[in-house]
Each structure stands twice: as structure tokens, then as C-alpha cells.
PDB file of C-alpha atoms in Angstrom:
ATOM      1  CA  UNK A  95       0.000   0.000   0.000  1.00 38.00           C
ATOM      2  CA  UNK A  96       1.476   3.348  -0.985  1.00 37.00           C
ATOM      3  CA  UNK A  97       1.442   6.378   1.269  1.00 42.00           C
ATOM      4  CA  UNK A  98      -0.465   9.506   0.407  1.00 39.00           C
ATOM      5  CA  UNK A  99       1.291  11.842  -1.983  1.00 41.00           C
ATOM      6  CA  UNK A 100       3.256   9.116  -3.728  1.00 37.00           C
ATOM      7  CA  UNK A 101       2.464   8.172  -7.262  1.00 35.00           C
ATOM      8  CA  UNK A 102       2.787   4.755  -8.777  1.00 32.00           C
ATOM      9  CA  UNK A 103       5.791   4.488 -11.086  1.00 34.00           C
ATOM     10  CA  UNK A 104       5.219   2.686 -14.360  1.00 35.00           C
ATOM     11  CA  UNK A 105       8.443   1.046 -15.509  1.00 40.00           C
ATOM     12  CA  UNK A 106       7.184  -0.442 -18.759  1.00 42.00           C
ATOM     13  CA  UNK A 107       6.091   1.144 -21.988  1.00 44.00           C
ATOM     14  CA  UNK A 108       2.366   0.914 -22.698  1.00 47.00           C
ATOM     15  CA  UNK A 109       1.378  -2.166 -24.738  1.00 48.00           C
ATOM     16  CA  UNK A 110       0.531  -0.053 -27.781  1.00 48.00           C
ATOM     17  CA  UNK A 111       4.053   1.367 -27.804  1.00 46.00           C
ATOM     18  CA  UNK A 112       5.585  -2.116 -27.613  1.00 46.00           C
ATOM     19  CA  UNK A 113       3.651  -3.126 -30.713  1.00 51.00           C
ATOM     20  CA  UNK A 114       4.520   0.081 -32.604  1.00 56.00           C
ATOM     21  CA  UNK A 115       8.259   0.200 -31.877  1.00 60.00           C
ATOM     22  CA  UNK A 116      10.148  -0.019 -35.150  1.00 62.00           C
ATOM     23  CA  UNK A 117      12.945   1.987 -36.758  1.00 66.00           C
ATOM     24  CA  UNK A 118      11.794   5.590 -36.929  1.00 68.00           C
ATOM     25  CA  UNK A 119      10.184   5.496 -33.464  1.00 69.00           C
ATOM     26  CA  UNK A 120      10.878   8.029 -30.730  1.00 69.00           C
ATOM     27  CA  UNK A 121       9.675   7.614 -27.158  1.00 72.00           C
ATOM     28  CA  UNK A 122       9.990  10.670 -24.950  1.00 70.00           C
ATOM     29  CA  UNK A 123       9.029  11.298 -21.353  1.00 65.00           C
ATOM     30  CA  UNK A 124       7.582  14.775 -21.856  1.00 58.00           C
ATOM     31  CA  UNK A 125       7.476  15.601 -18.177  1.00 56.00           C
ATOM     32  CA  UNK A 126      11.042  15.786 -16.919  1.00 52.00           C
ATOM     33  CA  UNK A 127      11.886  15.534 -13.256  1.00 49.00           C
ATOM     34  CA  UNK A 128      12.669  18.823 -11.523  1.00 55.00           C
ATOM     35  CA  UNK A 129      15.957  17.585 -10.116  1.00 56.00           C
ATOM     36  CA  UNK A 130      16.984  15.932 -13.433  1.00 56.00           C
ATOM     37  CA  UNK A 131      17.784  12.729 -11.511  1.00 63.00           C
ATOM     38  CA  UNK A 132      17.269  10.605 -14.575  1.00 70.00           C
ATOM     39  CA  UNK A 133      20.062  10.574 -17.108  1.00 80.00           C
ATOM     40  CA  UNK A 134      17.780  10.437 -20.167  1.00 87.00           C
ATOM     41  CA  UNK A 135      14.407  11.842 -21.141  1.00 85.00           C
ATOM     42  CA  UNK A 136      13.637   9.296 -23.826  1.00 85.00           C
ATOM     43  CA  UNK A 137      14.940   7.340 -26.786  1.00 88.00           C
ATOM     44  CA  UNK A 138      14.953   7.518 -30.569  1.00 89.00           C
ATOM     45  CA  UNK A 139      15.420   4.656 -33.016  1.00 89.00           C
ATOM     46  CA  UNK A 140      16.369   6.115 -36.423  1.00 90.00           C
ATOM     47  CA  UNK A 141      16.072   4.001 -39.579  1.00 89.00           C
ATOM     48  CA  UNK A 142      19.568   4.894 -40.819  1.00 90.00           C
ATOM     49  CA  UNK A 143      22.708   6.891 -40.036  1.00 90.00           C
ATOM     50  CA  UNK A 144      21.684   9.601 -42.535  1.00 91.00           C
ATOM     51  CA  UNK A 145      20.896  12.500 -40.197  1.00 90.00           C
ATOM     52  CA  UNK A 146      19.486  14.730 -42.954  1.00 90.00           C
ATOM     53  CA  UNK A 147      16.913  12.026 -43.709  1.00 90.00           C
ATOM     54  CA  UNK A 148      16.181  11.042 -40.081  1.00 90.00           C
ATOM     55  CA  UNK A 149      16.244  14.219 -38.011  1.00 91.00           C
ATOM     56  CA  UNK A 150      13.414  16.237 -39.645  1.00 91.00           C
ATOM     57  CA  UNK A 151      10.746  13.699 -38.636  1.00 89.00           C
ATOM     58  CA  UNK A 152      12.036  13.619 -35.043  1.00 90.00           C
ATOM     59  CA  UNK A 153      12.124  17.408 -34.810  1.00 91.00           C
ATOM     60  CA  UNK A 154       8.631  17.751 -36.308  1.00 89.00           C
ATOM     61  CA  UNK A 155       7.221  15.234 -33.835  1.00 86.00           C
ATOM     62  CA  UNK A 156       8.951  16.825 -30.848  1.00 87.00           C
ATOM     63  CA  UNK A 157       7.931  20.345 -31.887  1.00 86.00           C
ATOM     64  CA  UNK A 158       4.291  19.292 -31.734  1.00 84.00           C
ATOM     65  CA  UNK A 159       4.660  18.510 -28.013  1.00 80.00           C
ATOM     66  CA  UNK A 160       7.597  20.621 -26.831  1.00 81.00           C
ATOM     67  CA  UNK A 161       7.349  23.740 -28.962  1.00 84.00           C
ATOM     68  CA  UNK A 162      10.016  24.943 -31.395  1.00 89.00           C
ATOM     69  CA  UNK A 163      13.298  23.054 -31.326  1.00 90.00           C
ATOM     70  CA  UNK A 164      16.220  25.436 -31.824  1.00 91.00           C
ATOM     71  CA  UNK A 165      19.292  23.235 -31.573  1.00 92.00           C
ATOM     72  CA  UNK A 166      20.288  19.579 -31.677  1.00 92.00           C
ATOM     73  CA  UNK A 167      23.556  18.189 -30.337  1.00 91.00           C
ATOM     74  CA  UNK A 168      24.782  14.903 -31.810  1.00 90.00           C
ATOM     75  CA  UNK A 169      27.657  12.488 -31.500  1.00 86.00           C
ATOM     76  CA  UNK A 170      29.738  13.172 -34.634  1.00 83.00           C
ATOM     77  CA  UNK A 171      30.941   9.567 -34.865  1.00 82.00           C
ATOM     78  CA  UNK A 172      27.448   8.082 -34.929  1.00 83.00           C
ATOM     79  CA  UNK A 173      26.290   9.635 -38.207  1.00 87.00           C
ATOM     80  CA  UNK A 174      27.371   9.426 -41.842  1.00 85.00           C
ATOM     81  CA  UNK A 175      27.598  13.210 -42.303  1.00 85.00           C
ATOM     82  CA  UNK A 176      26.411  16.127 -40.207  1.00 87.00           C
ATOM     83  CA  UNK A 177      25.238  19.470 -41.578  1.00 91.00           C
ATOM     84  CA  UNK A 178      25.583  22.566 -39.390  1.00 92.00           C
ATOM     85  CA  UNK A 179      21.857  23.295 -39.721  1.00 93.00           C
ATOM     86  CA  UNK A 180      18.671  21.912 -41.215  1.00 92.00           C
ATOM     87  CA  UNK A 181      15.473  23.575 -42.323  1.00 93.00           C
ATOM     88  CA  UNK A 182      12.584  21.732 -40.668  1.00 92.00           C
ATOM     89  CA  UNK A 183       8.991  22.934 -41.021  1.00 90.00           C
ATOM     90  CA  UNK A 184      10.256  26.348 -42.213  1.00 92.00           C
ATOM     91  CA  UNK A 185      12.474  26.770 -39.124  1.00 92.00           C
ATOM     92  CA  UNK A 186      16.254  26.635 -38.960  1.00 94.00           C
ATOM     93  CA  UNK A 187      17.533  24.059 -36.482  1.00 93.00           C
ATOM     94  CA  UNK A 188      21.222  24.350 -35.621  1.00 94.00           C
ATOM     95  CA  UNK A 189      23.229  21.130 -35.423  1.00 93.00           C
ATOM     96  CA  UNK A 190      26.125  20.820 -32.978  1.00 92.00           C
ATOM     97  CA  UNK A 191      28.404  17.835 -33.347  1.00 88.00           C
ATOM     98  CA  UNK A 192      30.962  16.527 -30.926  1.00 81.00           C
ATOM     99  CA  UNK A 193      33.175  13.410 -31.024  1.00 73.00           C
ATOM    100  CA  UNK A 194      31.895  12.227 -27.653  1.00 66.00           C
ATOM    101  CA  UNK A 195      30.755   8.694 -28.416  1.00 70.00           C
ATOM    102  CA  UNK A 196      27.916   8.870 -25.909  1.00 70.00           C
ATOM    103  CA  UNK A 197      25.038   7.543 -28.036  1.00 86.00           C
ATOM    104  CA  UNK A 198      22.728  10.460 -27.278  1.00 88.00           C
ATOM    105  CA  UNK A 199      21.047  13.382 -28.979  1.00 88.00           C
ATOM    106  CA  UNK A 200      20.398  16.605 -27.054  1.00 87.00           C
ATOM    107  CA  UNK A 201      17.316  18.507 -28.190  1.00 88.00           C
ATOM    108  CA  UNK A 202      17.129  22.163 -27.120  1.00 88.00           C
ATOM    109  CA  UNK A 203      13.947  24.194 -27.178  1.00 84.00           C
ATOM    110  CA  UNK A 204      15.256  27.366 -25.479  1.00 74.00           C
ATOM    111  CA  UNK A 205      18.510  28.655 -23.998  1.00 69.00           C
ATOM    112  CA  UNK A 206      18.760  26.181 -21.107  1.00 67.00           C
ATOM    113  CA  UNK A 207      15.878  23.755 -21.638  1.00 78.00           C
ATOM    114  CA  UNK A 208      16.969  20.485 -23.208  1.00 81.00           C
ATOM    115  CA  UNK A 209      15.938  16.871 -23.533  1.00 84.00           C
ATOM    116  CA  UNK A 210      18.487  14.077 -23.737  1.00 86.00           C
ATOM    117  CA  UNK A 211      17.506  11.079 -25.872  1.00 90.00           C
ATOM    118  CA  UNK A 212      19.204   7.712 -26.157  1.00 90.00           C
ATOM    119  CA  UNK A 213      19.879   6.891 -29.817  1.00 91.00           C
ATOM    120  CA  UNK A 214      19.119   3.258 -30.627  1.00 90.00           C
ATOM    121  CA  UNK A 215      21.342   2.049 -33.506  1.00 91.00           C
ATOM    122  CA  UNK A 216      19.418   1.327 -36.733  1.00 90.00           C
ATOM    123  CA  UNK A 217      20.595  -2.323 -36.713  1.00 90.00           C
ATOM    124  CA  UNK A 218      18.986  -3.073 -33.317  1.00 90.00           C
ATOM    125  CA  UNK A 219      16.384  -5.813 -33.075  1.00 90.00           C
ATOM    126  CA  UNK A 220      12.861  -4.717 -32.084  1.00 87.00           C
ATOM    127  CA  UNK A 221      13.111  -6.589 -28.778  1.00 88.00           C
ATOM    128  CA  UNK A 222      16.433  -4.979 -27.850  1.00 91.00           C
ATOM    129  CA  UNK A 223      15.196  -1.546 -28.949  1.00 89.00           C
ATOM    130  CA  UNK A 224      12.028  -1.854 -26.829  1.00 87.00           C
ATOM    131  CA  UNK A 225      14.072  -2.877 -23.805  1.00 90.00           C
ATOM    132  CA  UNK A 226      16.521   0.009 -24.265  1.00 91.00           C
ATOM    133  CA  UNK A 227      13.681   2.501 -24.773  1.00 88.00           C
ATOM    134  CA  UNK A 228      11.871   1.323 -21.651  1.00 88.00           C
ATOM    135  CA  UNK A 229      15.050   1.834 -19.621  1.00 89.00           C
ATOM    136  CA  UNK A 230      15.697   5.270 -21.136  1.00 88.00           C
ATOM    137  CA  UNK A 231      12.254   6.675 -20.261  1.00 85.00           C
ATOM    138  CA  UNK A 232      12.341   5.619 -16.612  1.00 83.00           C
ATOM    139  CA  UNK A 233      12.434   8.820 -14.533  1.00 79.00           C
ATOM    140  CA  UNK A 234      14.765   7.178 -12.008  1.00 82.00           C
ATOM    141  CA  UNK A 235      17.192   5.757 -14.588  1.00 85.00           C
ATOM    142  CA  UNK A 236      20.822   6.525 -13.713  1.00 88.00           C
ATOM    143  CA  UNK A 237      22.406   4.242 -16.317  1.00 91.00           C
ATOM    144  CA  UNK A 238      24.384   6.050 -19.014  1.00 90.00           C
ATOM    145  CA  UNK A 239      23.277   5.696 -22.648  1.00 90.00           C
ATOM    146  CA  UNK A 240      26.264   3.628 -23.728  1.00 89.00           C
ATOM    147  CA  UNK A 241      25.731   1.158 -20.885  1.00 92.00           C
ATOM    148  CA  UNK A 242      22.020   0.774 -21.715  1.00 93.00           C
ATOM    149  CA  UNK A 243      22.983  -0.176 -25.263  1.00 93.00           C
ATOM    150  CA  UNK A 244      25.587  -2.646 -24.040  1.00 93.00           C
ATOM    151  CA  UNK A 245      23.149  -4.167 -21.523  1.00 93.00           C
ATOM    152  CA  UNK A 246      20.502  -4.658 -24.215  1.00 91.00           C
ATOM    153  CA  UNK A 247      22.844  -5.873 -26.955  1.00 87.00           C
ATOM    154  CA  UNK A 248      22.262  -2.834 -29.148  1.00 81.00           C
ATOM    155  CA  UNK A 249      25.676  -1.192 -28.951  1.00 69.00           C
ATOM    156  CA  UNK A 250      27.106   0.497 -32.026  1.00 58.00           C
ATOM    157  CA  UNK A 251      29.514  -2.280 -32.956  1.00 53.00           C
ATOM    158  CA  UNK A 252      27.416  -3.520 -35.858  1.00 50.00           C
ATOM    159  CA  UNK A 253      29.069  -4.287 -39.179  1.00 44.00           C
ATOM    160  CA  UNK A 254      28.934  -1.470 -41.728  1.00 45.00           C
ATOM    161  CA  UNK A 255      27.214  -2.330 -44.955  1.00 45.00           C
TER     162      UNK A 255
END
């Protein structure tokens, strides 16, 4: 029995999300914790490593819920080529790239307000991707992105085609 004032924590994605998870899916916890205890705010499973083809759909979807996205920070080593900006829905979105190898994307909607998303590699299996996404959206998750991918067997070490 839970005490008053405590809410029940759901640790699994809703059934509908489990069925819909496929490359091109993003799962975001739209309500971040005030103390930013959790390492990640969600996860994104792009279909390819072509950021110009993948990022516009993510930004459009996030803009619908978060408002205008102004900047995106990406791991330079995780993508085939990175532009410095993209035009998405008639808005310029600036792209920052860093050789950090941390398997995340940072989405900024104002000067200091950002969301950190785990990037699931395109080669991941649906089961591994669902497991990684469920871990990433947990508000109390303290596991780093790279470790989540290792734990779920979705790390970047897939053969290049």
C-alpha cells in the first residue's frame, strides 16, 4: 500500500508502444523531473545513419509537443555526415556535433531547456530496442546511454554495410 502523496511508477512502456516500436520510433518522457535525476528523457530509433533524412521527422514530432526546437547536439561519430543546420517545417535548427561517443542526442527548445535522448542504432532488433527505450524513459534511470545499449545488446559495434 502506498502512502499519500506518492504516485505509482510505471516502468514499462504501454502495450501499444511495444507493438509500434520499429525503426523511426521516438519515445519521450515529456514531463522531466525537476531535479533531473534521470540521465535520459527518452529514446529515438532512427532508420539509418543519414541524419538529414532522419532528423526532420524527429524534430517535427517533438515540436508538436515541446514547442520549437532550436538546436540539436549529436555524437559526430554516430552519423554518416552532419550538416551545421537543417530547415525543418520552415524553421532553422542548428546542429552541434561533438566526437563524444555517448550515443545520445540533445534537443534544445530554449537557452537552457533540453531533452536528452538515447539513440538506438538502426541495426537493433525490435526486442532490444524496446528494452533500451523502456530503460531510457524511466524517470529514475541513472544508467548512461552507452551502458544501456551494451546491456541490451544494441551497442554500435554492428558491421557497416
